[in-house]
Amino acid sequence: VCDCEHSRLRRVCGRGAADKLHRIPMSIGPEECRFVTEKSHEPDSVLTVGPLVEKSGFTDLIEAVRLMRDRGRPVRLTILGEGESEFEDSLRARIHRCGLADSVQIIASVSRRELNMLMRSHTLMVLPWTVDDGDRDVLSNLVLEAMALGLLVLATDVPSIHELISDGLSGRVLATRGPIGPAGALGTFPGNPPVPR
């Protein structure tokens, strides 16, 4: 589905398989993902989607929202996902410790239609995952759908993401884990004033 995976399969299968491997790029249904004008998105609203597990990067994202608030740039974060109950409890505890109960909400899995509606109402999609091979396709599909609907996108630095996002042009790519990177990147999107240092 991407050049990165095509190259990896060629290395694994050897030169003899080169003519048998064909890249069929990921795509999205234009009927499902019609572009939404900026006026339809709620300002300063961030959506993130993924399993409630440590590698999701949601802990860092909650801390980034706290940093943004402390720097005078509050944002609203919606976390969409379900998973390990212990991890969800730790996320909720962190939200309360940071004083973000009014700014951050966790929603369990929703239907495709409801996900589409959430994407249409938010300004920014942030996907701070640490991914393995099984996650790459899901991450790339979310990026494509979000961009098609008019969301700005901030995503983890994995090889396939660079085929979709040109950092600083069509979105932002997170190079490192931790809350400082997402907080800094959030302040660089159009319409956001610079975050004081």
mmCIF file with all atom_site columns, C-alpha atoms in Angstrom:
data_model
loop_
_atom_site.group_PDB
_atom_site.id
_atom_site.type_symbol
_atom_site.label_atom_id
_atom_site.label_alt_id
_atom_site.label_comp_id
_atom_site.label_asym_id
_atom_site.label_entity_id
_atom_site.label_seq_id
_atom_site.pdbx_PDB_ins_code
_atom_site.Cartn_x
_atom_site.Cartn_y
_atom_site.Cartn_z
_atom_site.occupancy
_atom_site.B_iso_or_equiv
_atom_site.pdbx_formal_charge
_atom_site.auth_seq_id
_atom_site.auth_comp_id
_atom_site.auth_asym_id
_atom_site.auth_atom_id
_atom_site.pdbx_PDB_model_num
ATOM 1   C CA . VAL A 1 1   ? 0.000   0.000   0.000   1.00 0.00 ? 1   VAL A CA 1
ATOM 2   C CA . CYS A 1 2   ? 2.988   2.345   0.253   1.00 0.00 ? 2   CYS A CA 1
ATOM 3   C CA . ASP A 1 3   ? 6.539   2.676   -1.099  1.00 0.00 ? 3   ASP A CA 1
ATOM 4   C CA . CYS A 1 4   ? 7.958   1.863   2.336   1.00 0.00 ? 4   CYS A CA 1
ATOM 5   C CA . GLU A 1 5   ? 6.202   -1.537  2.478   1.00 0.00 ? 5   GLU A CA 1
ATOM 6   C CA . HIS A 1 6   ? 6.975   -2.232  -1.190  1.00 0.00 ? 6   HIS A CA 1
ATOM 7   C CA . SER A 1 7   ? 10.703  -1.735  -0.517  1.00 0.00 ? 7   SER A CA 1
ATOM 8   C CA . ARG A 1 8   ? 10.566  -3.877  2.624   1.00 0.00 ? 8   ARG A CA 1
ATOM 9   C CA . LEU A 1 9   ? 8.885   -6.756  0.774   1.00 0.00 ? 9   LEU A CA 1
ATOM 10  C CA . ARG A 1 10  ? 11.464  -6.558  -2.020  1.00 0.00 ? 10  ARG A CA 1
ATOM 11  C CA . ARG A 1 11  ? 14.239  -6.894  0.566   1.00 0.00 ? 11  ARG A CA 1
ATOM 12  C CA . VAL A 1 12  ? 12.507  -9.848  2.253   1.00 0.00 ? 12  VAL A CA 1
ATOM 13  C CA . CYS A 1 13  ? 11.549  -11.689 -0.948  1.00 0.00 ? 13  CYS A CA 1
ATOM 14  C CA . GLY A 1 14  ? 14.670  -10.970 -2.971  1.00 0.00 ? 14  GLY A CA 1
ATOM 15  C CA . ARG A 1 15  ? 15.211  -9.597  -6.460  1.00 0.00 ? 15  ARG A CA 1
ATOM 16  C CA . GLY A 1 16  ? 13.319  -12.435 -8.122  1.00 0.00 ? 16  GLY A CA 1
ATOM 17  C CA . ALA A 1 17  ? 10.059  -11.176 -6.618  1.00 0.00 ? 17  ALA A CA 1
ATOM 18  C CA . ALA A 1 18  ? 10.421  -7.594  -7.854  1.00 0.00 ? 18  ALA A CA 1
ATOM 19  C CA . ASP A 1 19  ? 8.212   -8.095  -10.946 1.00 0.00 ? 19  ASP A CA 1
ATOM 20  C CA . LYS A 1 20  ? 5.536   -9.824  -8.852  1.00 0.00 ? 20  LYS A CA 1
ATOM 21  C CA . LEU A 1 21  ? 5.128   -7.001  -6.333  1.00 0.00 ? 21  LEU A CA 1
ATOM 22  C CA . HIS A 1 22  ? 2.838   -4.129  -7.243  1.00 0.00 ? 22  HIS A CA 1
ATOM 23  C CA . ARG A 1 23  ? 1.958   -1.111  -5.176  1.00 0.00 ? 23  ARG A CA 1
ATOM 24  C CA . ILE A 1 24  ? -1.746  -0.307  -4.935  1.00 0.00 ? 24  ILE A CA 1
ATOM 25  C CA . PRO A 1 25  ? -1.919  2.999   -3.028  1.00 0.00 ? 25  PRO A CA 1
ATOM 26  C CA . MET A 1 26  ? -4.306  3.436   -0.153  1.00 0.00 ? 26  MET A CA 1
ATOM 27  C CA . SER A 1 27  ? -7.381  5.432   -0.974  1.00 0.00 ? 27  SER A CA 1
ATOM 28  C CA . ILE A 1 28  ? -10.570 6.682   0.600   1.00 0.00 ? 28  ILE A CA 1
ATOM 29  C CA . GLY A 1 29  ? -14.140 6.908   -0.598  1.00 0.00 ? 29  GLY A CA 1
ATOM 30  C CA . PRO A 1 30  ? -14.829 10.458  -1.800  1.00 0.00 ? 30  PRO A CA 1
ATOM 31  C CA . GLU A 1 31  ? -18.508 10.093  -0.823  1.00 0.00 ? 31  GLU A CA 1
ATOM 32  C CA . GLU A 1 32  ? -17.552 9.397   2.820   1.00 0.00 ? 32  GLU A CA 1
ATOM 33  C CA . CYS A 1 33  ? -14.814 12.026  3.106   1.00 0.00 ? 33  CYS A CA 1
ATOM 34  C CA . ARG A 1 34  ? -16.075 15.229  1.535   1.00 0.00 ? 34  ARG A CA 1
ATOM 35  C CA . PHE A 1 35  ? -13.941 18.262  2.343   1.00 0.00 ? 35  PHE A CA 1
ATOM 36  C CA . VAL A 1 36  ? -15.339 20.459  5.120   1.00 0.00 ? 36  VAL A CA 1
ATOM 37  C CA . THR A 1 37  ? -14.566 24.170  5.163   1.00 0.00 ? 37  THR A CA 1
ATOM 38  C CA . GLU A 1 38  ? -12.614 25.608  8.065   1.00 0.00 ? 38  GLU A CA 1
ATOM 39  C CA . LYS A 1 39  ? -15.715 27.429  9.356   1.00 0.00 ? 39  LYS A CA 1
ATOM 40  C CA . SER A 1 40  ? -17.357 24.084  10.177  1.00 0.00 ? 40  SER A CA 1
ATOM 41  C CA . HIS A 1 41  ? -14.539 23.008  12.509  1.00 0.00 ? 41  HIS A CA 1
ATOM 42  C CA . GLU A 1 42  ? -14.640 24.063  16.158  1.00 0.00 ? 42  GLU A CA 1
ATOM 43  C CA . PRO A 1 43  ? -11.578 26.228  16.903  1.00 0.00 ? 43  PRO A CA 1
ATOM 44  C CA . ASP A 1 44  ? -8.790  24.812  19.085  1.00 0.00 ? 44  ASP A CA 1
ATOM 45  C CA . SER A 1 45  ? -10.286 21.310  19.043  1.00 0.00 ? 45  SER A CA 1
ATOM 46  C CA . VAL A 1 46  ? -7.994  18.292  18.789  1.00 0.00 ? 46  VAL A CA 1
ATOM 47  C CA . LEU A 1 47  ? -9.101  14.734  17.975  1.00 0.00 ? 47  LEU A CA 1
ATOM 48  C CA . THR A 1 48  ? -6.978  11.638  18.501  1.00 0.00 ? 48  THR A CA 1
ATOM 49  C CA . VAL A 1 49  ? -7.972  8.063   17.684  1.00 0.00 ? 49  VAL A CA 1
ATOM 50  C CA . GLY A 1 50  ? -6.429  4.770   18.702  1.00 0.00 ? 50  GLY A CA 1
ATOM 51  C CA . PRO A 1 51  ? -6.343  1.907   21.173  1.00 0.00 ? 51  PRO A CA 1
ATOM 52  C CA . LEU A 1 52  ? -6.063  2.818   24.856  1.00 0.00 ? 52  LEU A CA 1
ATOM 53  C CA . VAL A 1 53  ? -2.613  1.311   25.326  1.00 0.00 ? 53  VAL A CA 1
ATOM 54  C CA . GLU A 1 54  ? 0.767   2.772   26.285  1.00 0.00 ? 54  GLU A CA 1
ATOM 55  C CA . LYS A 1 55  ? 2.078   2.958   22.706  1.00 0.00 ? 55  LYS A CA 1
ATOM 56  C CA . SER A 1 56  ? -0.819  5.226   21.746  1.00 0.00 ? 56  SER A CA 1
ATOM 57  C CA . GLY A 1 57  ? 1.096   8.267   22.984  1.00 0.00 ? 57  GLY A CA 1
ATOM 58  C CA . PHE A 1 58  ? -2.054  9.617   24.668  1.00 0.00 ? 58  PHE A CA 1
ATOM 59  C CA . THR A 1 59  ? -0.226  10.225  27.970  1.00 0.00 ? 59  THR A CA 1
ATOM 60  C CA . ASP A 1 60  ? 2.184   12.568  26.174  1.00 0.00 ? 60  ASP A CA 1
ATOM 61  C CA . LEU A 1 61  ? -0.721  14.252  24.393  1.00 0.00 ? 61  LEU A CA 1
ATOM 62  C CA . ILE A 1 62  ? -2.544  14.978  27.673  1.00 0.00 ? 62  ILE A CA 1
ATOM 63  C CA . GLU A 1 63  ? 0.656   16.508  29.030  1.00 0.00 ? 63  GLU A CA 1
ATOM 64  C CA . ALA A 1 64  ? 0.992   18.565  25.835  1.00 0.00 ? 64  ALA A CA 1
ATOM 65  C CA . VAL A 1 65  ? -2.530  19.938  26.373  1.00 0.00 ? 65  VAL A CA 1
ATOM 66  C CA . ARG A 1 66  ? -1.502  20.875  29.925  1.00 0.00 ? 66  ARG A CA 1
ATOM 67  C CA . LEU A 1 67  ? 1.585   22.659  28.590  1.00 0.00 ? 67  LEU A CA 1
ATOM 68  C CA . MET A 1 68  ? -0.527  24.523  26.051  1.00 0.00 ? 68  MET A CA 1
ATOM 69  C CA . ARG A 1 69  ? -2.922  25.652  28.776  1.00 0.00 ? 69  ARG A CA 1
ATOM 70  C CA . ASP A 1 70  ? -0.060  26.736  31.039  1.00 0.00 ? 70  ASP A CA 1
ATOM 71  C CA . ARG A 1 71  ? 1.362   28.790  28.146  1.00 0.00 ? 71  ARG A CA 1
ATOM 72  C CA . GLY A 1 72  ? -1.953  30.585  27.657  1.00 0.00 ? 72  GLY A CA 1
ATOM 73  C CA . ARG A 1 73  ? -3.113  28.562  24.648  1.00 0.00 ? 73  ARG A CA 1
ATOM 74  C CA . PRO A 1 74  ? -5.871  26.198  25.858  1.00 0.00 ? 74  PRO A CA 1
ATOM 75  C CA . VAL A 1 75  ? -7.140  23.495  23.498  1.00 0.00 ? 75  VAL A CA 1
ATOM 76  C CA . ARG A 1 76  ? -9.906  20.921  23.782  1.00 0.00 ? 76  ARG A CA 1
ATOM 77  C CA . LEU A 1 77  ? -8.873  17.269  23.307  1.00 0.00 ? 77  LEU A CA 1
ATOM 78  C CA . THR A 1 78  ? -11.128 14.331  22.416  1.00 0.00 ? 78  THR A CA 1
ATOM 79  C CA . ILE A 1 79  ? -9.572  10.871  22.790  1.00 0.00 ? 79  ILE A CA 1
ATOM 80  C CA . LEU A 1 80  ? -11.481 8.227   20.845  1.00 0.00 ? 80  LEU A CA 1
ATOM 81  C CA . GLY A 1 81  ? -10.695 4.614   21.667  1.00 0.00 ? 81  GLY A CA 1
ATOM 82  C CA . GLU A 1 82  ? -10.999 1.708   24.008  1.00 0.00 ? 82  GLU A CA 1
ATOM 83  C CA . GLY A 1 83  ? -8.601  -0.888  25.346  1.00 0.00 ? 83  GLY A CA 1
ATOM 84  C CA . GLU A 1 84  ? -6.923  -1.771  28.613  1.00 0.00 ? 84  GLU A CA 1
ATOM 85  C CA . SER A 1 85  ? -9.096  -0.651  31.556  1.00 0.00 ? 85  SER A CA 1
ATOM 86  C CA . GLU A 1 86  ? -6.043  -0.038  33.763  1.00 0.00 ? 86  GLU A CA 1
ATOM 87  C CA . PHE A 1 87  ? -4.521  2.259   31.147  1.00 0.00 ? 87  PHE A CA 1
ATOM 88  C CA . GLU A 1 88  ? -7.812  4.100   30.690  1.00 0.00 ? 88  GLU A CA 1
ATOM 89  C CA . ASP A 1 89  ? -7.993  4.593   34.477  1.00 0.00 ? 89  ASP A CA 1
ATOM 90  C CA . SER A 1 90  ? -4.441  5.989   34.487  1.00 0.00 ? 90  SER A CA 1
ATOM 91  C CA . LEU A 1 91  ? -5.332  8.396   31.647  1.00 0.00 ? 91  LEU A CA 1
ATOM 92  C CA . ARG A 1 92  ? -8.419  9.617   33.519  1.00 0.00 ? 92  ARG A CA 1
ATOM 93  C CA . ALA A 1 93  ? -6.360  10.067  36.701  1.00 0.00 ? 93  ALA A CA 1
ATOM 94  C CA . ARG A 1 94  ? -3.776  12.107  34.778  1.00 0.00 ? 94  ARG A CA 1
ATOM 95  C CA . ILE A 1 95  ? -6.503  14.273  33.254  1.00 0.00 ? 95  ILE A CA 1
ATOM 96  C CA . HIS A 1 96  ? -7.795  15.100  36.751  1.00 0.00 ? 96  HIS A CA 1
ATOM 97  C CA . ARG A 1 97  ? -4.302  15.645  38.204  1.00 0.00 ? 97  ARG A CA 1
ATOM 98  C CA . CYS A 1 98  ? -3.558  18.116  35.413  1.00 0.00 ? 98  CYS A CA 1
ATOM 99  C CA . GLY A 1 99  ? -6.834  19.953  36.004  1.00 0.00 ? 99  GLY A CA 1
ATOM 100 C CA . LEU A 1 100 ? -8.047  19.167  32.489  1.00 0.00 ? 100 LEU A CA 1
ATOM 101 C CA . ALA A 1 101 ? -11.430 17.565  33.224  1.00 0.00 ? 101 ALA A CA 1
ATOM 102 C CA . ASP A 1 102 ? -13.178 20.355  31.300  1.00 0.00 ? 102 ASP A CA 1
ATOM 103 C CA . SER A 1 103 ? -10.740 20.167  28.362  1.00 0.00 ? 103 SER A CA 1
ATOM 104 C CA . VAL A 1 104 ? -10.115 16.452  27.759  1.00 0.00 ? 104 VAL A CA 1
ATOM 105 C CA . GLN A 1 105 ? -12.674 13.714  27.238  1.00 0.00 ? 105 GLN A CA 1
ATOM 106 C CA . ILE A 1 106 ? -12.342 10.003  26.472  1.00 0.00 ? 106 ILE A CA 1
ATOM 107 C CA . ILE A 1 107 ? -15.000 8.425   24.259  1.00 0.00 ? 107 ILE A CA 1
ATOM 108 C CA . ALA A 1 108 ? -15.347 4.692   23.627  1.00 0.00 ? 108 ALA A CA 1
ATOM 109 C CA . SER A 1 109 ? -15.353 3.378   20.077  1.00 0.00 ? 109 SER A CA 1
ATOM 110 C CA . VAL A 1 110 ? -18.000 4.810   17.773  1.00 0.00 ? 110 VAL A CA 1
ATOM 111 C CA . SER A 1 111 ? -19.510 3.909   14.429  1.00 0.00 ? 111 SER A CA 1
ATOM 112 C CA . ARG A 1 112 ? -17.920 4.987   11.131  1.00 0.00 ? 112 ARG A CA 1
ATOM 113 C CA . ARG A 1 113 ? -20.613 7.653   10.766  1.00 0.00 ? 113 ARG A CA 1
ATOM 114 C CA . GLU A 1 114 ? -19.936 9.030   14.253  1.00 0.00 ? 114 GLU A CA 1
ATOM 115 C CA . LEU A 1 115 ? -16.171 9.052   13.611  1.00 0.00 ? 115 LEU A CA 1
ATOM 116 C CA . ASN A 1 116 ? -16.827 10.999  10.420  1.00 0.00 ? 116 ASN A CA 1
ATOM 117 C CA . MET A 1 117 ? -18.909 13.529  12.369  1.00 0.00 ? 117 MET A CA 1
ATOM 118 C CA . LEU A 1 118 ? -16.164 13.916  14.995  1.00 0.00 ? 118 LEU A CA 1
ATOM 119 C CA . MET A 1 119 ? -13.600 14.534  12.259  1.00 0.00 ? 119 MET A CA 1
ATOM 120 C CA . ARG A 1 120 ? -15.876 17.161  10.717  1.00 0.00 ? 120 ARG A CA 1
ATOM 121 C CA . SER A 1 121 ? -16.243 19.050  13.998  1.00 0.00 ? 121 SER A CA 1
ATOM 122 C CA . HIS A 1 122 ? -12.584 19.143  15.118  1.00 0.00 ? 122 HIS A CA 1
ATOM 123 C CA . THR A 1 123 ? -9.793  21.344  13.792  1.00 0.00 ? 123 THR A CA 1
ATOM 124 C CA . LEU A 1 124 ? -6.804  19.044  14.198  1.00 0.00 ? 124 LEU A CA 1
ATOM 125 C CA . MET A 1 125 ? -6.076  15.299  14.170  1.00 0.00 ? 125 MET A CA 1
ATOM 126 C CA . VAL A 1 126 ? -3.090  14.227  16.294  1.00 0.00 ? 126 VAL A CA 1
ATOM 127 C CA . LEU A 1 127 ? -1.813  10.641  16.002  1.00 0.00 ? 127 LEU A CA 1
ATOM 128 C CA . PRO A 1 128 ? 1.174   10.244  18.371  1.00 0.00 ? 128 PRO A CA 1
ATOM 129 C CA . TRP A 1 129 ? 1.376   6.433   18.173  1.00 0.00 ? 129 TRP A CA 1
ATOM 130 C CA . THR A 1 130 ? 4.446   4.281   18.448  1.00 0.00 ? 130 THR A CA 1
ATOM 131 C CA . VAL A 1 131 ? 3.532   1.857   15.686  1.00 0.00 ? 131 VAL A CA 1
ATOM 132 C CA . ASP A 1 132 ? 4.487   -1.654  14.668  1.00 0.00 ? 132 ASP A CA 1
ATOM 133 C CA . ASP A 1 133 ? 3.934   -3.193  11.234  1.00 0.00 ? 133 ASP A CA 1
ATOM 134 C CA . GLY A 1 134 ? 0.305   -4.038  12.012  1.00 0.00 ? 134 GLY A CA 1
ATOM 135 C CA . ASP A 1 135 ? -0.552  -0.430  12.864  1.00 0.00 ? 135 ASP A CA 1
ATOM 136 C CA . ARG A 1 136 ? 0.905   1.354   9.852   1.00 0.00 ? 136 ARG A CA 1
ATOM 137 C CA . ASP A 1 137 ? -2.048  0.828   7.514   1.00 0.00 ? 137 ASP A CA 1
ATOM 138 C CA . VAL A 1 138 ? -4.542  1.989   10.152  1.00 0.00 ? 138 VAL A CA 1
ATOM 139 C CA . LEU A 1 139 ? -2.463  5.083   10.927  1.00 0.00 ? 139 LEU A CA 1
ATOM 140 C CA . SER A 1 140 ? -2.100  5.964   7.243   1.00 0.00 ? 140 SER A CA 1
ATOM 141 C CA . ASN A 1 141 ? -5.827  5.523   6.587   1.00 0.00 ? 141 ASN A CA 1
ATOM 142 C CA . LEU A 1 142 ? -6.688  7.838   9.487   1.00 0.00 ? 142 LEU A CA 1
ATOM 143 C CA . VAL A 1 143 ? -4.293  10.468  8.132   1.00 0.00 ? 143 VAL A CA 1
ATOM 144 C CA . LEU A 1 144 ? -5.820  10.245  4.636   1.00 0.00 ? 144 LEU A CA 1
ATOM 145 C CA . GLU A 1 145 ? -9.388  10.499  5.939   1.00 0.00 ? 145 GLU A CA 1
ATOM 146 C CA . ALA A 1 146 ? -8.584  13.421  8.217   1.00 0.00 ? 146 ALA A CA 1
ATOM 147 C CA . MET A 1 147 ? -6.815  15.358  5.453   1.00 0.00 ? 147 MET A CA 1
ATOM 148 C CA . ALA A 1 148 ? -9.651  14.691  2.988   1.00 0.00 ? 148 ALA A CA 1
ATOM 149 C CA . LEU A 1 149 ? -12.137 16.149  5.495   1.00 0.00 ? 149 LEU A CA 1
ATOM 150 C CA . GLY A 1 150 ? -10.025 19.283  5.931   1.00 0.00 ? 150 GLY A CA 1
ATOM 151 C CA . LEU A 1 151 ? -8.380  18.566  9.278   1.00 0.00 ? 151 LEU A CA 1
ATOM 152 C CA . LEU A 1 152 ? -4.826  19.614  9.946   1.00 0.00 ? 152 LEU A CA 1
ATOM 153 C CA . VAL A 1 153 ? -2.767  16.535  10.877  1.00 0.00 ? 153 VAL A CA 1
ATOM 154 C CA . LEU A 1 154 ? 0.085   15.939  13.318  1.00 0.00 ? 154 LEU A CA 1
ATOM 155 C CA . ALA A 1 155 ? 1.378   12.347  13.210  1.00 0.00 ? 155 ALA A CA 1
ATOM 156 C CA . THR A 1 156 ? 4.150   10.093  14.434  1.00 0.00 ? 156 THR A CA 1
ATOM 157 C CA . ASP A 1 157 ? 7.339   9.894   12.385  1.00 0.00 ? 157 ASP A CA 1
ATOM 158 C CA . VAL A 1 158 ? 7.099   6.501   10.687  1.00 0.00 ? 158 VAL A CA 1
ATOM 159 C CA . PRO A 1 159 ? 8.327   5.838   7.130   1.00 0.00 ? 159 PRO A CA 1
ATOM 160 C CA . SER A 1 160 ? 4.903   5.552   5.490   1.00 0.00 ? 160 SER A CA 1
ATOM 161 C CA . ILE A 1 161 ? 3.720   8.854   7.012   1.00 0.00 ? 161 ILE A CA 1
ATOM 162 C CA . HIS A 1 162 ? 6.330   10.788  5.006   1.00 0.00 ? 162 HIS A CA 1
ATOM 163 C CA . GLU A 1 163 ? 4.535   9.634   1.854   1.00 0.00 ? 163 GLU A CA 1
ATOM 164 C CA . LEU A 1 164 ? 1.399   11.438  3.080   1.00 0.00 ? 164 LEU A CA 1
ATOM 165 C CA . ILE A 1 165 ? 2.666   14.428  5.049   1.00 0.00 ? 165 ILE A CA 1
ATOM 166 C CA . SER A 1 166 ? 5.346   16.904  4.044   1.00 0.00 ? 166 SER A CA 1
ATOM 167 C CA . ASP A 1 167 ? 6.375   18.282  7.440   1.00 0.00 ? 167 ASP A CA 1
ATOM 168 C CA . GLY A 1 168 ? 5.493   21.951  7.673   1.00 0.00 ? 168 GLY A CA 1
ATOM 169 C CA . LEU A 1 169 ? 3.585   21.950  4.358   1.00 0.00 ? 169 LEU A CA 1
ATOM 170 C CA . SER A 1 170 ? 0.692   19.488  4.494   1.00 0.00 ? 170 SER A CA 1
ATOM 171 C CA . GLY A 1 171 ? 0.887   18.759  8.236   1.00 0.00 ? 171 GLY A CA 1
ATOM 172 C CA . ARG A 1 172 ? 3.451   18.126  10.941  1.00 0.00 ? 172 ARG A CA 1
ATOM 173 C CA . VAL A 1 173 ? 5.463   15.003  11.738  1.00 0.00 ? 173 VAL A CA 1
ATOM 174 C CA . LEU A 1 174 ? 6.423   14.219  15.351  1.00 0.00 ? 174 LEU A CA 1
ATOM 175 C CA . ALA A 1 175 ? 10.079  13.234  15.459  1.00 0.00 ? 175 ALA A CA 1
ATOM 176 C CA . THR A 1 176 ? 10.311  12.249  19.134  1.00 0.00 ? 176 THR A CA 1
ATOM 177 C CA . ARG A 1 177 ? 8.127   10.978  21.970  1.00 0.00 ? 177 ARG A CA 1
ATOM 178 C CA . GLY A 1 178 ? 7.232   13.230  24.885  1.00 0.00 ? 178 GLY A CA 1
ATOM 179 C CA . PRO A 1 179 ? 4.835   16.146  25.462  1.00 0.00 ? 179 PRO A CA 1
ATOM 180 C CA . ILE A 1 180 ? 7.139   18.993  24.396  1.00 0.00 ? 180 ILE A CA 1
ATOM 181 C CA . GLY A 1 181 ? 7.121   18.070  20.697  1.00 0.00 ? 181 GLY A CA 1
ATOM 182 C CA . PRO A 1 182 ? 3.320   17.935  20.333  1.00 0.00 ? 182 PRO A CA 1
ATOM 183 C CA . ALA A 1 183 ? 2.875   21.116  22.397  1.00 0.00 ? 183 ALA A CA 1
ATOM 184 C CA . GLY A 1 184 ? 5.347   22.992  20.210  1.00 0.00 ? 184 GLY A CA 1
ATOM 185 C CA . ALA A 1 185 ? 3.840   21.632  16.985  1.00 0.00 ? 185 ALA A CA 1
ATOM 186 C CA . LEU A 1 186 ? 0.286   22.504  18.047  1.00 0.00 ? 186 LEU A CA 1
ATOM 187 C CA . GLY A 1 187 ? 1.280   26.150  18.279  1.00 0.00 ? 187 GLY A CA 1
ATOM 188 C CA . THR A 1 188 ? 2.587   26.216  14.699  1.00 0.00 ? 188 THR A CA 1
ATOM 189 C CA . PHE A 1 189 ? -0.648  25.451  12.882  1.00 0.00 ? 189 PHE A CA 1
ATOM 190 C CA . PRO A 1 190 ? -2.375  28.228  10.927  1.00 0.00 ? 190 PRO A CA 1
ATOM 191 C CA . GLY A 1 191 ? -4.598  30.363  13.105  1.00 0.00 ? 191 GLY A CA 1
ATOM 192 C CA . ASN A 1 192 ? -2.671  29.501  16.248  1.00 0.00 ? 192 ASN A CA 1
ATOM 193 C CA . PRO A 1 193 ? -0.536  32.257  17.758  1.00 0.00 ? 193 PRO A CA 1
ATOM 194 C CA . PRO A 1 194 ? 3.057   31.308  18.563  1.00 0.00 ? 194 PRO A CA 1
ATOM 195 C CA . VAL A 1 195 ? 3.396   29.507  21.872  1.00 0.00 ? 195 VAL A CA 1
ATOM 196 C CA . PRO A 1 196 ? 5.531   31.585  24.295  1.00 0.00 ? 196 PRO A CA 1
ATOM 197 C CA . ARG A 1 197 ? 8.737   29.899  25.431  1.00 0.00 ? 197 ARG A CA 1
#
